[in-house]
Short mmCIF file of C-alpha atoms and ligand atoms in Angstrom, two decimals:
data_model
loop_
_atom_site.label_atom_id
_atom_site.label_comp_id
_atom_site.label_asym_id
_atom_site.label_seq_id
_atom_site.Cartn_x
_atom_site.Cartn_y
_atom_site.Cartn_z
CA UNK A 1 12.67 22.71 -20.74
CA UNK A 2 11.77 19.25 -21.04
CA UNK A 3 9.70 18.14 -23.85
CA UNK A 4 6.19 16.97 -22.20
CA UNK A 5 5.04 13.73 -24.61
CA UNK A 6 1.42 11.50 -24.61
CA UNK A 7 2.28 8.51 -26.84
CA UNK A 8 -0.81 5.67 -27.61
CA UNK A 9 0.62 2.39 -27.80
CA UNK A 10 -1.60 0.48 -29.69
CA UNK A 11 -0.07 -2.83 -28.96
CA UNK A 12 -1.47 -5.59 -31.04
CA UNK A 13 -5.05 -3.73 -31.84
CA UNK A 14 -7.14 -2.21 -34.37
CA UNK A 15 -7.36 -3.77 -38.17
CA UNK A 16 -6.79 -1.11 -41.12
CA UNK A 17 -10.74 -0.10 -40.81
CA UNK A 18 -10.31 0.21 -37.13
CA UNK A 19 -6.91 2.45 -37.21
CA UNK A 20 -9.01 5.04 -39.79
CA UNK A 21 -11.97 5.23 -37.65
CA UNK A 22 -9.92 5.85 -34.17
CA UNK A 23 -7.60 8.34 -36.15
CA UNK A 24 -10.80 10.36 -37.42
CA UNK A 25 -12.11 10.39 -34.05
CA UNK A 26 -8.63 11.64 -32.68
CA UNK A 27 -8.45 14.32 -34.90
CA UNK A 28 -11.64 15.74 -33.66
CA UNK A 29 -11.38 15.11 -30.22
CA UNK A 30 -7.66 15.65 -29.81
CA UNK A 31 -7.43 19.12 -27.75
CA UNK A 32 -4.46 22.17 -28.64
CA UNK A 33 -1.56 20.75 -26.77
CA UNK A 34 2.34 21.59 -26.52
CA UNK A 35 2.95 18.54 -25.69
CA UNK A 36 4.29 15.93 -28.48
CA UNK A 37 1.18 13.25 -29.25
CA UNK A 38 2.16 10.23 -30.81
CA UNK A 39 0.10 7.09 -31.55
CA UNK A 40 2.20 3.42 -32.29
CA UNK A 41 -0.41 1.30 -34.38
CA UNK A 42 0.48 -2.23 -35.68
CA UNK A 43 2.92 -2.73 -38.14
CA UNK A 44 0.24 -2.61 -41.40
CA UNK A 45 -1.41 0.51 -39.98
CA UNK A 46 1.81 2.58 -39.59
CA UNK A 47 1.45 3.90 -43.31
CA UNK A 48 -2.48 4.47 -43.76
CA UNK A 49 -1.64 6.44 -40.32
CA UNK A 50 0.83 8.41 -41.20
CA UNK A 51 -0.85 9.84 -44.49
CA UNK A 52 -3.98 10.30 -42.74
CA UNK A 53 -1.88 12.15 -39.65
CA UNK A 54 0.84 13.69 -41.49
CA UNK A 55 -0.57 17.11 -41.27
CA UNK A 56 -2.03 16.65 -37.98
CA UNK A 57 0.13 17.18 -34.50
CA UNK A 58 -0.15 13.28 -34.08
CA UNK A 59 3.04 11.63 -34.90
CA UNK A 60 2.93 7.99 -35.96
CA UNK A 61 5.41 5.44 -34.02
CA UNK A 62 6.19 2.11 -34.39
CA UNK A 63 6.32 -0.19 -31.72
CA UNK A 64 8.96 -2.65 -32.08
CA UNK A 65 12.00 -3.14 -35.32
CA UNK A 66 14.76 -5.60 -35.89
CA UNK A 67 18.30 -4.74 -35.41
CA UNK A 68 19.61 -5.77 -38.85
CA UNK A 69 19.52 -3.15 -41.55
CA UNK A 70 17.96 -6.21 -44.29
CA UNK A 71 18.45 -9.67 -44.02
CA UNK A 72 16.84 -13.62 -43.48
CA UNK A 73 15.01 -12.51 -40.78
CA UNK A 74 11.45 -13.70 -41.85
CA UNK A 75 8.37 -11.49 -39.98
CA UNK A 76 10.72 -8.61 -38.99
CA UNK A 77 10.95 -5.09 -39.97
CA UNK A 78 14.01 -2.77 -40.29
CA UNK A 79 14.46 0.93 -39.28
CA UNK A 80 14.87 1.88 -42.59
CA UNK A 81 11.38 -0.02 -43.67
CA UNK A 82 10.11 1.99 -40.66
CA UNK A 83 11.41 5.27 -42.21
CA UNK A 84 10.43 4.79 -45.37
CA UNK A 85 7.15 4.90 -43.90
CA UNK A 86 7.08 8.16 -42.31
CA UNK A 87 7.95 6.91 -38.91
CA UNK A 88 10.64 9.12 -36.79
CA UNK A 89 10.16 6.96 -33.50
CA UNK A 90 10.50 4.02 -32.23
CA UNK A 91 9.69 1.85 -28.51
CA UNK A 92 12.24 -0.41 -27.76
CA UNK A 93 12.23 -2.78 -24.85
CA UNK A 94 8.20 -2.85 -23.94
CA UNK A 95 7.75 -5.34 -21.38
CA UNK A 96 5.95 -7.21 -23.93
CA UNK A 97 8.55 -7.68 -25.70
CA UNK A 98 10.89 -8.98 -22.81
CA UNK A 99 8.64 -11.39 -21.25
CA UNK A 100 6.81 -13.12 -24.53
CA UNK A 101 9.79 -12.61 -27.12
CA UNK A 102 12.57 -13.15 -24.96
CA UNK A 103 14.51 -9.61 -25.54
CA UNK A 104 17.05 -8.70 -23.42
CA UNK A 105 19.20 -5.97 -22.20
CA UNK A 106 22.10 -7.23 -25.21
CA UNK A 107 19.40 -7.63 -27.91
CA UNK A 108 17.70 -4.26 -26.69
CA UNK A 109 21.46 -2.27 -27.06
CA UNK A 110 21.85 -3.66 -30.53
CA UNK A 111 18.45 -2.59 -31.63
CA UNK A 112 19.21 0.81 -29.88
CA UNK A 113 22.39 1.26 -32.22
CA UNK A 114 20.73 0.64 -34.99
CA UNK A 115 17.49 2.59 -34.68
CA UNK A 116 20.43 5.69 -33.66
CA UNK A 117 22.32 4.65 -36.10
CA UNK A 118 19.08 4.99 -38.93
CA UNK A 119 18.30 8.65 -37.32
CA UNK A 120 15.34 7.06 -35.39
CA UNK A 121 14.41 8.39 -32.05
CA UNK A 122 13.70 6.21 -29.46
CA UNK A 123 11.23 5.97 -26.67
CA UNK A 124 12.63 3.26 -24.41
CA UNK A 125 11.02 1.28 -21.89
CA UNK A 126 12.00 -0.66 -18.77
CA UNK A 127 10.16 -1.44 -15.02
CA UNK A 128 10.62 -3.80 -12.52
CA UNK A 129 8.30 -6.68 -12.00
CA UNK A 130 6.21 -7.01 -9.05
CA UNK A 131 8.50 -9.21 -7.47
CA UNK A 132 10.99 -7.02 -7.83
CA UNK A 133 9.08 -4.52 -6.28
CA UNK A 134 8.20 -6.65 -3.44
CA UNK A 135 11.61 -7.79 -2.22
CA UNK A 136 12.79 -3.78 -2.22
CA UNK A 137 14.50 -4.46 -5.71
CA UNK A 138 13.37 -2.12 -7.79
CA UNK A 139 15.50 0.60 -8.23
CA UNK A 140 18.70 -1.49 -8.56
CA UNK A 141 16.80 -3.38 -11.65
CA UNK A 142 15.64 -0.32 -13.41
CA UNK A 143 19.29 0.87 -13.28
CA UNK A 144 20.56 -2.29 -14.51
CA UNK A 145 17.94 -2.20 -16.95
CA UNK A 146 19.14 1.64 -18.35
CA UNK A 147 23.05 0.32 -17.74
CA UNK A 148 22.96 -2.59 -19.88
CA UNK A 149 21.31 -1.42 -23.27
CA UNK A 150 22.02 2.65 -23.40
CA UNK A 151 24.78 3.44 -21.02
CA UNK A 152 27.26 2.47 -23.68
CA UNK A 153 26.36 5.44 -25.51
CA UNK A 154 27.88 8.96 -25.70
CA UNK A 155 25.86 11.92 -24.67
CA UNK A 156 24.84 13.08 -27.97
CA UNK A 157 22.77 9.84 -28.86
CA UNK A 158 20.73 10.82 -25.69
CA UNK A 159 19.16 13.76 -27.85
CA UNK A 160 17.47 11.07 -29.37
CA UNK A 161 15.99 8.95 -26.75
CA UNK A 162 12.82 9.38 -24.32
CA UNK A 163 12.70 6.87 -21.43
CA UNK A 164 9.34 5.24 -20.14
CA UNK A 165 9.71 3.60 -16.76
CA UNK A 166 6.81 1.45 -16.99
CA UNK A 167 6.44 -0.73 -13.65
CA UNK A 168 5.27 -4.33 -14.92
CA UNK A 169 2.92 -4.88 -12.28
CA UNK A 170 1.14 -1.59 -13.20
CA UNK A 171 0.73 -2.60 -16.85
CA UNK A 172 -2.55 -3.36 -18.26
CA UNK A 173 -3.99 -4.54 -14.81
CA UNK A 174 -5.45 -1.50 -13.70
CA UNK A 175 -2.97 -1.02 -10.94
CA UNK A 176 -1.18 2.12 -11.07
CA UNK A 177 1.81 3.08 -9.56
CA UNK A 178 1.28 5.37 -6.94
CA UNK A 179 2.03 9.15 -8.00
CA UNK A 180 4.67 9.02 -5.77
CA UNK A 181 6.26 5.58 -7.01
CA UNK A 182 6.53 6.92 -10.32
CA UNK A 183 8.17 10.36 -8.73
CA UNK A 184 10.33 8.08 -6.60
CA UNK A 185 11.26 6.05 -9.59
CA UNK A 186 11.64 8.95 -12.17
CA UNK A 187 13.96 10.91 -9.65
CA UNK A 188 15.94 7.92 -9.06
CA UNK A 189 16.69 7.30 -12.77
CA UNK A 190 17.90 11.40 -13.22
CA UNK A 191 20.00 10.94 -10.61
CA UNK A 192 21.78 7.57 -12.17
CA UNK A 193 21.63 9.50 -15.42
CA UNK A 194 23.07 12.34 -13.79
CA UNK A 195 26.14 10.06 -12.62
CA UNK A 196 26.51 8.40 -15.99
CA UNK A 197 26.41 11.66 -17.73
CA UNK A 198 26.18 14.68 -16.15
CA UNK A 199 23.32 16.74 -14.45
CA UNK A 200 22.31 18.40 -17.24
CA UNK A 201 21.45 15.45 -19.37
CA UNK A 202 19.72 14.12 -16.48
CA UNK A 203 17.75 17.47 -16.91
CA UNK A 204 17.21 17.32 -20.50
CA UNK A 205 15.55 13.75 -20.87
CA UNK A 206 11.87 13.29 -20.89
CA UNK A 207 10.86 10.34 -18.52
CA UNK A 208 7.49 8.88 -19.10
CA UNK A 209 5.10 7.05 -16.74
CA UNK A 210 3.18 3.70 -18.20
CA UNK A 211 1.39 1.52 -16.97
CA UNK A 212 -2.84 1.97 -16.46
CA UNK A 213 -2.88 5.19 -17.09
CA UNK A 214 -6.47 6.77 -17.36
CA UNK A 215 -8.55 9.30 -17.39
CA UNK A 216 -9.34 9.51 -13.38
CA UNK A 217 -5.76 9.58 -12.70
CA UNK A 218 -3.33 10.98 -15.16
CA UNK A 219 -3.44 14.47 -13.84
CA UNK A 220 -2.13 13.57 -10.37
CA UNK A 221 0.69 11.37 -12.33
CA UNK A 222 2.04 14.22 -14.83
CA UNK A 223 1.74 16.49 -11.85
CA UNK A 224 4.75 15.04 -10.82
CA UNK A 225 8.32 17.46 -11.24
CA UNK A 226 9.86 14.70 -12.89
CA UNK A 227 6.83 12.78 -15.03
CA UNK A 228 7.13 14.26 -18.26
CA UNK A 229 4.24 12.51 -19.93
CA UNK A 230 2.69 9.09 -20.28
CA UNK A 231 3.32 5.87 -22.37
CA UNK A 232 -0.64 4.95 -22.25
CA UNK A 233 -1.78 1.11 -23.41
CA UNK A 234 -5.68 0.47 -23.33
CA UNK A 235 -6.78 4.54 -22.75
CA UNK A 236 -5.18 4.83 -25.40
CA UNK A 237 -7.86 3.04 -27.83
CA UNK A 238 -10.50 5.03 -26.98
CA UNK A 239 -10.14 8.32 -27.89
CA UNK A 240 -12.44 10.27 -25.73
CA UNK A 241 -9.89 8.67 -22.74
CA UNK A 242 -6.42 9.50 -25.05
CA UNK A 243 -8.23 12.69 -25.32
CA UNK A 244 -8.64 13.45 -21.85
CA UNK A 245 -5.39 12.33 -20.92
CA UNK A 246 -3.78 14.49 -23.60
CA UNK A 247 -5.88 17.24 -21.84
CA UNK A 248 -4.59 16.11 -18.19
CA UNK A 249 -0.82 17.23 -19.24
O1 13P B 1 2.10 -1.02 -21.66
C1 13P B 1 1.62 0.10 -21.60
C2 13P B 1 2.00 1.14 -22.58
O2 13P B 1 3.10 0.74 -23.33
C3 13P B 1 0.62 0.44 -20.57
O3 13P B 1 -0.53 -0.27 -20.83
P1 13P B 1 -1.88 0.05 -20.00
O4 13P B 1 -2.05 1.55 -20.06
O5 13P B 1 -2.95 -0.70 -20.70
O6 13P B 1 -1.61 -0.41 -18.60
#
């Protein structure tokens, strides 16, 4: 059985006062789940979160790290900063990250070695942009996409890594994919997984959906055979919405 995750990325929100007051309200709205919950504040937050969460079934994430293990690399942060921290998880290859930082496929494979090679997990992300989407393109990106930073590595890594197809035009526009897109999509990527690998792998990995998820229509999404979860940006500050979503899987 695949694991079914909600994970709250935070992106670049909530001061230290904010993070307490949203985790307090989580822990009393959050409802009894199976599922894995995770939350990804900013950098400064991820310790004040995890002490206030480590008892909770809310695992802190971070949302970005350097490939290096220490180094001259002023303003970034390491895996094993991140660990030292409490942190377990991390995203690699938001969109965010692509289109204002410049990372690519090569930089995102280097950070994924590292964060495997530090005992992280990862929850990766990749999508197609609109005009991808447009001009039919989409499926032969996100596999290039997958290809290029984790299909160098052997099957056992994959115990370690979640995948979030989140569709670019869908993200933090209020435009969702269509339940079926993201089915479409999230089939598509077991079956390239599945001729990587094998079929079982392709079984094994959770796939998230992100990309304006909310309240009104996350059940329809996770409905989906092959939606394991969501990746959720702005629902995700509010936690009567992360709450409800939580509930919707
Ligand atoms: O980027 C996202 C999560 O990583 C999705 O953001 P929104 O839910 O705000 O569209």
């Amino acid at each position: 059985m695949r694991k079914k995750i909600v994970a709250g990325n935070w992106k670049m929100n909530n001061d230290l006062a904010e993070t307490r007051s949203l985790i307090t309200a989580l822990k009393n709205e959050l409802p009894d789940t199976d599922a894995e919950v995770m939350i990804a504040p900013a950098y400064t937050n991820l310790y004040p979160a995890y002490e206030a969460l480590k008892e909770s079934q809310i695992e802190v994430i971070a949302q970005n790290m350097h490939f290096a293990g220490s180094g001259a690399y002023t303003g970034e942060v390491s895996a094993s900063m991140l660990k030292s921290v409490g942190v377990k998880t991390v995203i690699l290859g938001h969109s965010e990250r692509r289109e204002y930082f410049g990372e690519d496929d090569a930089l995102l494979a280097k950070k994924a070695d590292a964060a495997l090679a530090s005992g992280l997990r990862i929850v990766f992300c990749f999508g197609e942009e609109l005009t991808d989407r447009k001009s039919d393109n989409h499926f032969k990106v996100v596999e290039e996409q997958l290809k290029n930073a984790l299909f160098h590595l052997d099957a056992e890594a994959w115990k370690h890594i979640v995948l979030a197809y989140e569709p670019v035009w869908a993200i933090g526009t209020g435009e969702t994919a269509s339940p079926e897109q993201a089915q479409e999509i999230h089939k598509f990527i077991r079956e390239v997984l599945s001729a990587r690998y094998d079929e079982s792998l392709a079984d094994s990995i959770s796939i998230l959906y992100g990309g304006s998820v909310k309240p009104n229509n996350a059940v329809e999404i996770f409905s989906q055979p092959d939606v394991d979860g969501g990746l959720i940006g702005g629902a995700s500050l509010k936690a009567e919405d992360f709450s409800a979503i939580v509930k919707a899987i």
